[in-house]
Amino acid sequence: MQEDFVVEKANGLKIVGTLYTPMTEEKLPLIIMLHGFGASCELLRRFSDYFNQAGYAFAVFDFCGGGPDVKSEGAFQDMTILTEIEDLSVVVEYFKNHPKIDADRIALLGESMGGLVACCYCAKHRDMVSALALWYPAFVIPHDAKKRYDEGITEAFGLDMNPDFDKIAKDIDVIEMIREYGKDILILHGDEDELVPLFYSEHVVEECEGITFHLMRGAGHGFSGENDKKATDYTIEFLKTHL
């Protein structure tokens, strides 16, 4: 079943998303998947069948100003890591009170920058979610943000950014953030990722406890084909014992 939803932030901007659920009268565990920088949730919808078949509700949404093609309100030039954390907070709260969702069994699944946003959120709201999974998380962002900030560059991938984006992102300490969360995390990362080098996930695995890591051989930044199935299988396996 598919259910579109709209939730409003304190500043009046509307967040648009979709909830996918298997046919059941019971309350369901939920996976909220978060899209990356300059993107939208559109390409993430394809994972709904995988997770529904495994008995999970699955939700996607567009961050406000998250990219040129998002359906949520807001301009890309107004977006920062902090605004996306605010968006996520509103969405999690919405599902905490949703009649189809088990409020005590909510997981976040972040891809690319969505993974970084999920980590930032969980570090401060560790009791709001029960599990955290990351696909090719963009842990490179603080490094890249500092470089752009020092050089006075205000665009990335051809997109003009909020001047505060790099000012905020450059000071994020990924290791400290994950340690503050303090719970088990799943990380999947491809060995052919050219946008976010594998090194950044490997460094987290070395420095932090409680990380379940799977190397996705032949995968770049984003999964496709057989790696779609492998990624969802690894994620479901992790969630069986953490959600």
PDB file of C-alpha atoms in Angstrom:
ATOM      1  CA  MET A   1       0.000   0.000   0.000  1.00  0.00           C
ATOM      2  CA  GLN A   2       1.138   3.543  -0.778  1.00  0.00           C
ATOM      3  CA  GLU A   3       0.272   6.615   1.278  1.00  0.00           C
ATOM      4  CA  ASP A   4       1.522  10.090   0.411  1.00  0.00           C
ATOM      5  CA  PHE A   5       2.075  12.435   3.355  1.00  0.00           C
ATOM      6  CA  VAL A   6       2.756  16.114   3.947  1.00  0.00           C
ATOM      7  CA  VAL A   7       4.126  17.491   7.211  1.00  0.00           C
ATOM      8  CA  GLU A   8       4.800  21.123   8.085  1.00  0.00           C
ATOM      9  CA  LYS A   9       7.883  22.551   9.765  1.00  0.00           C
ATOM     10  CA  ALA A  10       7.766  25.301  12.371  1.00  0.00           C
ATOM     11  CA  ASN A  11       8.773  27.819   9.677  1.00  0.00           C
ATOM     12  CA  GLY A  12       5.780  26.814   7.543  1.00  0.00           C
ATOM     13  CA  LEU A  13       7.656  24.866   4.863  1.00  0.00           C
ATOM     14  CA  LYS A  14       5.991  21.615   3.838  1.00  0.00           C
ATOM     15  CA  ILE A  15       7.824  18.289   3.597  1.00  0.00           C
ATOM     16  CA  VAL A  16       6.437  15.819   1.052  1.00  0.00           C
ATOM     17  CA  GLY A  17       6.965  12.061   1.160  1.00  0.00           C
ATOM     18  CA  THR A  18       5.474   8.601   0.747  1.00  0.00           C
ATOM     19  CA  LEU A  19       4.905   5.682   3.097  1.00  0.00           C
ATOM     20  CA  TYR A  20       4.830   2.147   1.674  1.00  0.00           C
ATOM     21  CA  THR A  21       3.330  -0.640   3.788  1.00  0.00           C
ATOM     22  CA  PRO A  22       2.637  -4.355   3.355  1.00  0.00           C
ATOM     23  CA  MET A  23      -0.942  -5.548   3.824  1.00  0.00           C
ATOM     24  CA  THR A  24      -1.484  -6.101   7.543  1.00  0.00           C
ATOM     25  CA  GLU A  25      -3.576  -4.781  10.413  1.00  0.00           C
ATOM     26  CA  GLU A  26      -0.634  -4.911  12.838  1.00  0.00           C
ATOM     27  CA  LYS A  27       1.611  -1.966  13.647  1.00  0.00           C
ATOM     28  CA  LEU A  28       4.809  -2.180  11.639  1.00  0.00           C
ATOM     29  CA  PRO A  29       8.491  -1.472  12.172  1.00  0.00           C
ATOM     30  CA  LEU A  30       9.532   1.424   9.929  1.00  0.00           C
ATOM     31  CA  ILE A  31      12.575   2.239   7.799  1.00  0.00           C
ATOM     32  CA  ILE A  32      12.948   5.906   6.840  1.00  0.00           C
ATOM     33  CA  MET A  33      15.385   6.313   3.947  1.00  0.00           C
ATOM     34  CA  LEU A  34      17.180   9.639   3.447  1.00  0.00           C
ATOM     35  CA  HIS A  35      18.444  10.914   0.103  1.00  0.00           C
ATOM     36  CA  GLY A  36      21.752  12.587  -0.624  1.00  0.00           C
ATOM     37  CA  PHE A  37      23.067  16.025  -1.581  1.00  0.00           C
ATOM     38  CA  GLY A  38      21.307  17.715  -4.485  1.00  0.00           C
ATOM     39  CA  ALA A  39      19.095  14.678  -5.066  1.00  0.00           C
ATOM     40  CA  SER A  40      15.529  13.656  -4.216  1.00  0.00           C
ATOM     41  CA  CYS A  41      13.783  10.575  -2.884  1.00  0.00           C
ATOM     42  CA  GLU A  42      12.595   9.501  -6.326  1.00  0.00           C
ATOM     43  CA  LEU A  43      15.312   6.904  -6.994  1.00  0.00           C
ATOM     44  CA  LEU A  44      14.893   5.446  -3.496  1.00  0.00           C
ATOM     45  CA  ARG A  45      11.311   4.361  -4.062  1.00  0.00           C
ATOM     46  CA  ARG A  46      12.497   1.199  -5.813  1.00  0.00           C
ATOM     47  CA  PHE A  47      13.572  -0.252  -2.459  1.00  0.00           C
ATOM     48  CA  SER A  48      10.037  -0.245  -1.066  1.00  0.00           C
ATOM     49  CA  ASP A  49       9.168  -3.703  -2.417  1.00  0.00           C
ATOM     50  CA  TYR A  50      12.283  -5.287  -0.912  1.00  0.00           C
ATOM     51  CA  PHE A  51      11.555  -3.957   2.552  1.00  0.00           C
ATOM     52  CA  ASN A  52       7.769  -4.434   2.414  1.00  0.00           C
ATOM     53  CA  GLN A  53       8.252  -8.084   1.482  1.00  0.00           C
ATOM     54  CA  ALA A  54      10.451  -8.463   4.560  1.00  0.00           C
ATOM     55  CA  GLY A  55       7.671  -7.056   6.767  1.00  0.00           C
ATOM     56  CA  TYR A  56       8.835  -3.451   7.145  1.00  0.00           C
ATOM     57  CA  ALA A  57       7.051  -0.220   6.411  1.00  0.00           C
ATOM     58  CA  PHE A  58       9.246   1.997   4.239  1.00  0.00           C
ATOM     59  CA  ALA A  59       9.157   5.782   3.957  1.00  0.00           C
ATOM     60  CA  VAL A  60      10.943   8.298   1.767  1.00  0.00           C
ATOM     61  CA  PHE A  61      10.704  12.082   1.638  1.00  0.00           C
ATOM     62  CA  ASP A  62      12.384  15.068   0.022  1.00  0.00           C
ATOM     63  CA  PHE A  63      14.410  17.389   2.211  1.00  0.00           C
ATOM     64  CA  CYS A  64      13.311  21.020   1.961  1.00  0.00           C
ATOM     65  CA  GLY A  65      15.561  22.542  -0.689  1.00  0.00           C
ATOM     66  CA  GLY A  66      17.438  19.245  -0.790  1.00  0.00           C
ATOM     67  CA  GLY A  67      17.945  19.428  -4.553  1.00  0.00           C
ATOM     68  CA  PRO A  68      16.639  21.030  -7.747  1.00  0.00           C
ATOM     69  CA  ASP A  69      13.924  18.389  -8.260  1.00  0.00           C
ATOM     70  CA  VAL A  70      12.491  17.933  -4.759  1.00  0.00           C
ATOM     71  CA  LYS A  71       8.751  18.168  -4.157  1.00  0.00           C
ATOM     72  CA  SER A  72       9.119  19.549  -0.642  1.00  0.00           C
ATOM     73  CA  GLU A  73       9.097  23.327  -0.281  1.00  0.00           C
ATOM     74  CA  GLY A  74      12.163  25.497   0.138  1.00  0.00           C
ATOM     75  CA  ALA A  75      15.092  26.667  -1.979  1.00  0.00           C
ATOM     76  CA  PHE A  76      18.326  24.734  -2.432  1.00  0.00           C
ATOM     77  CA  GLN A  77      20.250  27.895  -1.511  1.00  0.00           C
ATOM     78  CA  ASP A  78      18.608  27.817   1.944  1.00  0.00           C
ATOM     79  CA  MET A  79      19.607  24.218   2.702  1.00  0.00           C
ATOM     80  CA  THR A  80      22.275  23.246   5.264  1.00  0.00           C
ATOM     81  CA  ILE A  81      23.004  20.150   7.311  1.00  0.00           C
ATOM     82  CA  LEU A  82      21.060  21.772  10.146  1.00  0.00           C
ATOM     83  CA  THR A  83      17.932  22.396   8.042  1.00  0.00           C
ATOM     84  CA  GLU A  84      17.958  18.756   6.953  1.00  0.00           C
ATOM     85  CA  ILE A  85      18.277  17.624  10.575  1.00  0.00           C
ATOM     86  CA  GLU A  86      15.227  19.780  11.331  1.00  0.00           C
ATOM     87  CA  ASP A  87      13.340  18.136   8.456  1.00  0.00           C
ATOM     88  CA  LEU A  88      14.224  14.678   9.720  1.00  0.00           C
ATOM     89  CA  SER A  89      13.121  15.559  13.241  1.00  0.00           C
ATOM     90  CA  VAL A  90       9.677  16.568  11.965  1.00  0.00           C
ATOM     91  CA  VAL A  91       9.316  13.393   9.900  1.00  0.00           C
ATOM     92  CA  VAL A  92      10.366  11.102  12.759  1.00  0.00           C
ATOM     93  CA  GLU A  93       7.908  12.815  15.092  1.00  0.00           C
ATOM     94  CA  TYR A  94       5.157  12.375  12.503  1.00  0.00           C
ATOM     95  CA  PHE A  95       5.742   8.639  12.313  1.00  0.00           C
ATOM     96  CA  LYS A  96       6.018   8.307  16.080  1.00  0.00           C
ATOM     97  CA  ASN A  97       2.310   9.152  16.087  1.00  0.00           C
ATOM     98  CA  HIS A  98       1.269   7.304  12.927  1.00  0.00           C
ATOM     99  CA  PRO A  99      -1.435   4.621  13.473  1.00  0.00           C
ATOM    100  CA  LYS A 100       0.304   2.081  11.213  1.00  0.00           C
ATOM    101  CA  ILE A 101       3.760   2.414  12.778  1.00  0.00           C
ATOM    102  CA  ASP A 102       5.276   0.853  15.894  1.00  0.00           C
ATOM    103  CA  ALA A 103       6.741   3.970  17.524  1.00  0.00           C
ATOM    104  CA  ASP A 104       9.385   1.909  19.317  1.00  0.00           C
ATOM    105  CA  ARG A 105      10.721   0.339  16.112  1.00  0.00           C
ATOM    106  CA  ILE A 106      11.886   3.083  13.784  1.00  0.00           C
ATOM    107  CA  ALA A 107      15.139   2.822  11.815  1.00  0.00           C
ATOM    108  CA  LEU A 108      16.989   5.369   9.692  1.00  0.00           C
ATOM    109  CA  LEU A 109      18.663   4.362   6.432  1.00  0.00           C
ATOM    110  CA  GLY A 110      20.802   7.178   5.057  1.00  0.00           C
ATOM    111  CA  GLU A 111      22.483   7.196   1.657  1.00  0.00           C
ATOM    112  CA  SER A 112      25.386   9.550   0.901  1.00  0.00           C
ATOM    113  CA  MET A 113      24.745  12.918   2.641  1.00  0.00           C
ATOM    114  CA  GLY A 114      21.547  11.436   4.018  1.00  0.00           C
ATOM    115  CA  GLY A 115      23.825   9.137   6.010  1.00  0.00           C
ATOM    116  CA  LEU A 116      25.717  12.072   7.484  1.00  0.00           C
ATOM    117  CA  VAL A 117      22.449  13.820   8.361  1.00  0.00           C
ATOM    118  CA  ALA A 118      21.161  10.614   9.993  1.00  0.00           C
ATOM    119  CA  CYS A 119      24.320  10.373  12.127  1.00  0.00           C
ATOM    120  CA  CYS A 120      24.035  14.013  13.210  1.00  0.00           C
ATOM    121  CA  TYR A 121      20.406  13.486  14.164  1.00  0.00           C
ATOM    122  CA  CYS A 122      21.045  10.249  16.043  1.00  0.00           C
ATOM    123  CA  ALA A 123      23.906  11.749  18.034  1.00  0.00           C
ATOM    124  CA  LYS A 124      21.429  14.183  19.621  1.00  0.00           C
ATOM    125  CA  HIS A 125      18.267  12.047  19.512  1.00  0.00           C
ATOM    126  CA  ARG A 126      19.558   8.531  20.130  1.00  0.00           C
ATOM    127  CA  ASP A 127      16.348   7.423  21.846  1.00  0.00           C
ATOM    128  CA  MET A 128      14.082   8.472  18.975  1.00  0.00           C
ATOM    129  CA  VAL A 129      15.254   5.678  16.667  1.00  0.00           C
ATOM    130  CA  SER A 130      16.066   2.017  17.282  1.00  0.00           C
ATOM    131  CA  ALA A 131      18.531   1.345  14.462  1.00  0.00           C
ATOM    132  CA  LEU A 132      20.826   3.167  12.036  1.00  0.00           C
ATOM    133  CA  ALA A 133      22.069   1.909   8.668  1.00  0.00           C
ATOM    134  CA  LEU A 134      24.270   3.855   6.236  1.00  0.00           C
ATOM    135  CA  TRP A 135      24.909   3.278   2.545  1.00  0.00           C
ATOM    136  CA  TYR A 136      28.087   4.944   1.156  1.00  0.00           C
ATOM    137  CA  PRO A 137      27.787   7.671   3.825  1.00  0.00           C
ATOM    138  CA  ALA A 138      29.275  11.028   2.826  1.00  0.00           C
ATOM    139  CA  PHE A 139      31.717  11.302   5.704  1.00  0.00           C
ATOM    140  CA  VAL A 140      33.946  13.252   3.306  1.00  0.00           C
ATOM    141  CA  ILE A 141      31.692  16.322   3.552  1.00  0.00           C
ATOM    142  CA  PRO A 142      33.446  18.015   6.523  1.00  0.00           C
ATOM    143  CA  HIS A 143      36.803  17.707   4.726  1.00  0.00           C
ATOM    144  CA  ASP A 144      35.430  19.031   1.436  1.00  0.00           C
ATOM    145  CA  ALA A 145      33.488  21.779   3.217  1.00  0.00           C
ATOM    146  CA  LYS A 146      36.608  23.055   4.989  1.00  0.00           C
ATOM    147  CA  LYS A 147      38.516  23.138   1.721  1.00  0.00           C
ATOM    148  CA  ARG A 148      35.768  25.102  -0.042  1.00  0.00           C
ATOM    149  CA  TYR A 149      35.353  27.425   2.948  1.00  0.00           C
ATOM    150  CA  ASP A 150      39.074  28.194   3.106  1.00  0.00           C
ATOM    151  CA  GLU A 151      39.181  28.855  -0.645  1.00  0.00           C
ATOM    152  CA  GLY A 152      35.989  30.932  -0.675  1.00  0.00           C
ATOM    153  CA  ILE A 153      34.138  28.535  -3.005  1.00  0.00           C
ATOM    154  CA  THR A 154      30.345  28.517  -2.616  1.00  0.00           C
ATOM    155  CA  GLU A 155      29.278  25.847  -5.108  1.00  0.00           C
ATOM    156  CA  ALA A 156      29.519  22.084  -5.406  1.00  0.00           C
ATOM    157  CA  PHE A 157      28.678  19.850  -8.370  1.00  0.00           C
ATOM    158  CA  GLY A 158      27.650  22.974 -10.265  1.00  0.00           C
ATOM    159  CA  LEU A 159      25.085  24.044  -7.657  1.00  0.00           C
ATOM    160  CA  ASP A 160      25.267  27.374  -5.802  1.00  0.00           C
ATOM    161  CA  MET A 161      25.014  26.665  -2.075  1.00  0.00           C
ATOM    162  CA  ASN A 162      23.954  28.474   1.050  1.00  0.00           C
ATOM    163  CA  PRO A 163      27.098  30.297   2.312  1.00  0.00           C
ATOM    164  CA  ASP A 164      26.411  28.731   5.711  1.00  0.00           C
ATOM    165  CA  PHE A 165      26.482  25.175   4.333  1.00  0.00           C
ATOM    166  CA  ASP A 166      30.263  24.825   4.490  1.00  0.00           C
ATOM    167  CA  LYS A 167      30.566  27.047   7.556  1.00  0.00           C
ATOM    168  CA  ILE A 168      28.447  24.500   9.451  1.00  0.00           C
ATOM    169  CA  ALA A 169      29.587  21.291   7.764  1.00  0.00           C
ATOM    170  CA  LYS A 170      33.334  21.899   8.146  1.00  0.00           C
ATOM    171  CA  ASP A 171      33.129  21.581  11.934  1.00  0.00           C
ATOM    172  CA  ILE A 172      31.286  18.240  12.044  1.00  0.00           C
ATOM    173  CA  ASP A 173      33.382  15.599  13.810  1.00  0.00           C
ATOM    174  CA  VAL A 174      32.128  12.308  12.387  1.00  0.00           C
ATOM    175  CA  ILE A 175      33.953  10.094  14.892  1.00  0.00           C
ATOM    176  CA  GLU A 176      32.724  12.095  17.900  1.00  0.00           C
ATOM    177  CA  MET A 177      29.196  12.080  16.500  1.00  0.00           C
ATOM    178  CA  ILE A 178      29.103   8.287  16.068  1.00  0.00           C
ATOM    179  CA  ARG A 179      30.578   7.732  19.508  1.00  0.00           C
ATOM    180  CA  GLU A 180      27.936  10.034  20.983  1.00  0.00           C
ATOM    181  CA  TYR A 181      25.226   7.918  19.351  1.00  0.00           C
ATOM    182  CA  GLY A 182      26.794   4.899  21.016  1.00  0.00           C
ATOM    183  CA  LYS A 183      24.700   2.182  19.363  1.00  0.00           C
ATOM    184  CA  ASP A 184      25.458  -0.400  16.673  1.00  0.00           C
ATOM    185  CA  ILE A 185      25.568   0.906  13.098  1.00  0.00           C
ATOM    186  CA  LEU A 186      25.542  -0.824   9.709  1.00  0.00           C
ATOM    187  CA  ILE A 187      27.746   0.647   6.960  1.00  0.00           C
ATOM    188  CA  LEU A 188      27.838  -0.491   3.330  1.00  0.00           C
ATOM    189  CA  HIS A 189      30.365   1.088   0.957  1.00  0.00           C
ATOM    190  CA  GLY A 190      31.519   0.315  -2.564  1.00  0.00           C
ATOM    191  CA  ASP A 191      35.179  -0.198  -3.417  1.00  0.00           C
ATOM    192  CA  GLU A 192      34.773   1.842  -6.620  1.00  0.00           C
ATOM    193  CA  ASP A 193      33.193   4.909  -5.020  1.00  0.00           C
ATOM    194  CA  GLU A 194      34.854   7.980  -6.558  1.00  0.00           C
ATOM    195  CA  LEU A 195      32.687  10.624  -4.866  1.00  0.00           C
ATOM    196  CA  VAL A 196      33.177   9.405  -1.288  1.00  0.00           C
ATOM    197  CA  PRO A 197      36.383   7.374  -1.088  1.00  0.00           C
ATOM    198  CA  LEU A 198      36.109   4.102   0.813  1.00  0.00           C
ATOM    199  CA  PHE A 199      38.771   5.394   3.203  1.00  0.00           C
ATOM    200  CA  TYR A 200      36.240   7.525   5.087  1.00  0.00           C
ATOM    201  CA  SER A 201      34.065   4.567   6.053  1.00  0.00           C
ATOM    202  CA  GLU A 202      37.102   2.403   6.804  1.00  0.00           C
ATOM    203  CA  HIS A 203      38.383   5.105   9.154  1.00  0.00           C
ATOM    204  CA  VAL A 204      35.088   5.081  11.062  1.00  0.00           C
ATOM    205  CA  VAL A 205      35.218   1.283  11.326  1.00  0.00           C
ATOM    206  CA  GLU A 206      38.748   1.495  12.758  1.00  0.00           C
ATOM    207  CA  GLU A 207      37.976   4.244  15.259  1.00  0.00           C
ATOM    208  CA  CYS A 208      34.479   3.343  16.464  1.00  0.00           C
ATOM    209  CA  GLU A 209      33.002   0.295  18.168  1.00  0.00           C
ATOM    210  CA  GLY A 210      29.797  -1.448  17.179  1.00  0.00           C
ATOM    211  CA  ILE A 211      30.121  -1.038  13.405  1.00  0.00           C
ATOM    212  CA  THR A 212      28.935  -3.830  11.122  1.00  0.00           C
ATOM    213  CA  PHE A 213      30.684  -3.201   7.794  1.00  0.00           C
ATOM    214  CA  HIS A 214      30.195  -4.782   4.376  1.00  0.00           C
ATOM    215  CA  LEU A 215      32.406  -3.965   1.408  1.00  0.00           C
ATOM    216  CA  MET A 216      30.336  -3.801  -1.792  1.00  0.00           C
ATOM    217  CA  ARG A 217      32.733  -4.990  -4.482  1.00  0.00           C
ATOM    218  CA  GLY A 218      32.344  -3.343  -7.858  1.00  0.00           C
ATOM    219  CA  ALA A 219      29.957  -0.715  -6.482  1.00  0.00           C
ATOM    220  CA  GLY A 220      30.417   2.999  -6.976  1.00  0.00           C
ATOM    221  CA  HIS A 221      28.589   5.856  -5.297  1.00  0.00           C
ATOM    222  CA  GLY A 222      25.127   4.377  -5.421  1.00  0.00           C
ATOM    223  CA  PHE A 223      24.072   0.772  -5.808  1.00  0.00           C
ATOM    224  CA  SER A 224      22.390  -0.842  -8.782  1.00  0.00           C
ATOM    225  CA  GLY A 225      21.605  -4.255 -10.242  1.00  0.00           C
ATOM    226  CA  GLU A 226      22.755  -7.115  -8.036  1.00  0.00           C
ATOM    227  CA  ASN A 227      24.076  -4.673  -5.436  1.00  0.00           C
ATOM    228  CA  ASP A 228      20.527  -3.390  -4.831  1.00  0.00           C
ATOM    229  CA  LYS A 229      19.563  -6.853  -3.632  1.00  0.00           C
ATOM    230  CA  LYS A 230      22.788  -7.357  -1.654  1.00  0.00           C
ATOM    231  CA  ALA A 231      22.409  -4.007   0.072  1.00  0.00           C
ATOM    232  CA  THR A 232      18.819  -4.644   1.103  1.00  0.00           C
ATOM    233  CA  ASP A 233      19.677  -8.196   2.222  1.00  0.00           C
ATOM    234  CA  TYR A 234      22.527  -6.925   4.414  1.00  0.00           C
ATOM    235  CA  THR A 235      20.267  -4.213   5.810  1.00  0.00           C
ATOM    236  CA  ILE A 236      17.419  -6.595   6.594  1.00  0.00           C
ATOM    237  CA  GLU A 237      19.844  -8.990   8.256  1.00  0.00           C
ATOM    238  CA  PHE A 238      21.109  -6.176  10.469  1.00  0.00           C
ATOM    239  CA  LEU A 239      17.638  -4.902  11.308  1.00  0.00           C
ATOM    240  CA  LYS A 240      16.403  -8.352  12.352  1.00  0.00           C
ATOM    241  CA  THR A 241      18.564  -8.064  15.467  1.00  0.00           C
ATOM    242  CA  HIS A 242      18.450  -4.280  15.971  1.00  0.00           C
ATOM    243  CA  LEU A 243      14.892  -3.202  15.206  1.00  0.00           C
TER     244      LEU A 243
END
